[in-house]
Amino acid sequence: MTQSYLKLRQDLQRRDRSLREKVVTLEEATTFVRDGDSVGIGGSTMSRTPMAMIWALIRARRKKLSCSRCITSSDGDLLVGSGICDHMTTSWFNQGILWGVSKVMRHNVETGKIRYDEWSHMAVGMRFRAGAMGVPFMPIRSMLGSDVARIRPEAKEFTCPFTGDTLLLVPALNPDVALIHVQRCDAYGNAQIDGLQFMDIDLAMAANKVILTTERIVSNDQIRRAPDQTKIPFFAVDAVVEVPFGSAPHECYGIYEPMSRHMEAYVAQVNGDPVGGMKDYLDRYVYGPKSWTEFLDLIGVDELLEAVNAGRSIYND
Amino acid sequence: MTQSYLKLRQDLQRRDRSLREKVVTLEEATTFVRDGDSVGIGGSTMSRTPMAMIWALIRARRKKLSCSRCITSSDGDLLVGSGICDHMTTSWFNQGILWGVSKVMRHNVETGKIRYDEWSHMAVGMRFRAGAMGVPFMPIRSMLGSDVARIRPEAKEFTCPFTGDTLLLVPALNPDVALIHVQRCDAYGNAQIDGLQFMDIDLAMAANKVILTTERIVSNDQIRRAPDQTKIPFFAVDAVVEVPFGSAPHECYGIYEPMSRHMEAYVAQVNGDPVGGMKDYLDRYVYGPKSWTEFLDLIGVDELLEAVNAGRSIYND
Amino acid sequence: MIKAQHHTASELLAILAARELKDGQVVFAGVGIPLLAATLAQRLHAPGLTILFEGGVIGAFIEPGKLPPSTNDQRCTKRANMVLGSAEVLLLLQRGYVDVGFMGGAQIDQYGNLNSSFIGGPEHPSVRLPGTGGGNDIASLAQMIVAMRHEKRRFVERVDFVTSPGFLRGGNSRAESGLPTGGMMRVVTDLALFGFDDTSRRMKVMALHPGVTREQVQDNTGFALIFDDDTGVTAPPTDQELKVLRELDPEQLYTA
Amino acid sequence: MIKAQHHTASELLAILAARELKDGQVVFAGVGIPLLAATLAQRLHAPGLTILFEGGVIGAFIEPGKLPPSTNDQRCTKRANMVLGSAEVLLLLQRGYVDVGFMGGAQIDQYGNLNSSFIGGPEHPSVRLPGTGGGNDIASLAQMIVAMRHEKRRFVERVDFVTSPGFLRGGNSRAESGLPTGGMMRVVTDLALFGFDDTSRRMKVMALHPGVTREQVQDNTGFALIFDDDTGVTAPPTDQELKVLRELDPEQLYTA
């Protein structure tokens, strides 16, 4: 599972890392993900999830994706419920806290349709970090003694040569492609992230390819005026897509909060029937609309405005 | 050299980590450093060096300090030339690039007065990072095969159990106290750092005590308006000192550039005679003035204004 | 027994758990009752309590009526001192900056091990639960307070799966497994307040809630409890505690 | 030989080194000639060259006449795309984002090993030099270009101390030491342009500067050089190259 260093270096050398425009459409961006790829997903739970990109990949009918995310919410439901992902690596997989256990997750895991590899939250972070740093593992002090480690022989217990401490070495995770949604970036991919960053920076640096979706494309001049606000450098990015409300129905820090009516209706529908309810949801909200904007229409302007109003309130005194 | 995990945890548990005001004077702050302490120094080369704090420690005649910094400039000269430091851990020790090799460093190292442990720049960073993360080492892929590693048996070569790669494990560095200068922080120690951060965040989290000097103390309200701009959290900080021009004659990003006339005069004086010249410099500029402000007077308002003018120019279009 | 019409079991849990937190502490709080109880403590007796959230937040002040739906939402950052990466906030636990970890649980055993992964074990689970999230990290690296509903199916002799470690197999087994710090400190339920025996590391009753008998607690527990010789009685929720709690969660998001 | 009145040896070095950089590359540049040469390349033939500095800078555009005194000063960040931590920028080398590392050197040997630590060895040094800085990291993890003055005392058979690894003891010794990537690619001096033999990994002459003879290079070198069969002759600095270079460094900070 840990990739060879020479292979990682060669893959990176082959990427075009020059300062160049890389703006594409959502549909074009799906061609950066191939069947069978390992896909790292940015954001966490219902925050800054690259929902538009996931939506586009389902429409493009990708197959056998192996996805990883620190904490997985309804994005995970859609990935496995649509059949495009058969393997999820995460620390927590549910729709959210408020609605009990996801029946979509349960149905797919309990019937063996998908594999769910559980790691601790910090372990997922340290696996991305090792990948970002170009080393094959990170040492951690959690998971030890628990059954979470017992069923993950991919992690190795280790006696520290300096202190004699027992540590767990967790293997680097270098996804083939990362999907990350940000508040703004330039056409080259220099990205700014406001508020909660989650594990997105490590994920971006660890991945062999990065697709950025962004609420807004800004000029390179604007980026260069505050270079210490750039969180992901252009040369780590392979495609840039401007998608307003690109995390809907989840939140995007400072711009909109989750669209709770849509989320609640979704949860009621798929937990009522994780197969048929999911099929109906996908038909109506994913396959049905002609564009992401049409999907937003289905959510409705009233709910979007309410989410925007709440989203901006984080900056109120 | 790697501290026991239980000892580190106990030391941290004993620190008062509550949200409390911790503003002290420069003189009071020196009492947070004891003879024989290991002292981590923030900034790099001639940038954001905690010069006022070093100046105060020399006046307080601390003894046998063991200092570490990623890249050491004239701060190192003063620390060893004044006799308060007899051990420097760094990747590079000189006054700067432009003036040849520091005669103060040469005199003190070549006569065995001080010990200079050389590590690669990244190794210093990874040692602070391991300390910050609460693990006893970090794996790296540099230093291998070189004489820098050969004379540092404290680092251990290691065969990766995942890949078979040869790696170097560098031991965690957890200084007793860190000295860090920032552009602004609140009275609790929540610090913002503009521009170049160097290794200051890892250093702050690794140290068992942190003394912050700051160009300006701002309100906690101001900090809370942009919490994603806080770079060091209050509970890692033990003392806060407001010291305008606290990095003089070095630079502080966005506020002032190095005071080059003072630096050039300094270099000429100490390289002409690393013992006598240093003594004269210390008498005149360190022991002589009644306060840091009097030291700034000796630099002169014209040079301060010039440095401020250049410092602000980084924000010009 | 405290009269049910005065408050819900969740309200009782939140209030009694809040009392376990001291001013000046740094607490890593999970979503739900822990977040609510920590915020309540902050507004009552611990104004200098620093709350950390898994999403990457240090020192937030949650607004009444605006409880976040998870600890990874922007509402968690309101008036925070610092917002940082998720790995960074978890590493604070590993470095030792945190006094107390505070979370809920689906299933707990006599050694304080928690299960939030599998009912029926990993090979052929009857229920796949969401999983650990940060729970394993928090329980591995900090002193723990757990708040949960007291039911026999939740208080079991041996959890089906150790998601978040308590004292593992008791005695020194936790430290011997590479976890020399932290461990279960308190369990708060709607029946009683629990600690752990210093040697065996088995769960013991420290205080019963008003009106609750020893038998009642034992009958609702799937293993033999130890009772302190001087088992006390907890003070019931005060009007002030209930008032502030209901201001924080007017829609009973977490206290229904 | 190029006429000395037309330019200084340092100017020659900077110009010939700049030519080795290609548009679209990511180059990690040290202070002095490397910084100057990379900026020159950016203004002449490689507008899309991305320059990284050790202080924590990605994609800066240095202003003419405002050369930074080190790669850790704010001037290095002018109009940069990103400013990040020093460890982070060095880790980019380890992850593999960098095409070329570019630095100067005090002493080099036949396998391209550099010494910037000790003259006379670490036990009883006659001179303690400043040390590696990021040099060891860059040379361990990237393809290298080195620019230095050509003097016999600098071009030695075996450096007193390997600060920054070239091909170590030649052959496969670099990879066998745990450095499977990177290595010396080019050395630019005021006499000639050098590469390294693919098998023995010893330094070889690829091109002589106009007017320089084989004997002259060999006489100024402390070990036996290999000469390519088709050793070429470098093109002298053009007026345009000199003009732009002098605009960048009007005070001859690095080109005196």
mmCIF file of N, CA and C in Angstrom, chain B residues 120 209 244 315:
data_model
loop_
_atom_site.group_PDB
_atom_site.id
_atom_site.type_symbol
_atom_site.label_atom_id
_atom_site.label_comp_id
_atom_site.label_asym_id
_atom_site.label_seq_id
_atom_site.Cartn_x
_atom_site.Cartn_y
_atom_site.Cartn_z
ATOM 1 N N SER B 120 21.477 19.415 9.074
ATOM 2 C CA SER B 120 20.958 20.084 7.874
ATOM 3 C C SER B 120 19.760 20.945 8.293
ATOM 4 N N LYS B 209 8.383 25.975 27.278
ATOM 5 C CA LYS B 209 8.044 27.314 27.735
ATOM 6 C C LYS B 209 8.252 28.231 26.533
ATOM 7 N N PRO B 244 8.624 47.254 20.578
ATOM 8 C CA PRO B 244 8.755 47.777 19.211
ATOM 9 C C PRO B 244 10.204 47.670 18.743
ATOM 10 N N TYR B 315 4.637 45.589 0.821
ATOM 11 C CA TYR B 315 3.200 45.618 0.521
ATOM 12 C C TYR B 315 2.857 46.533 -0.659
#
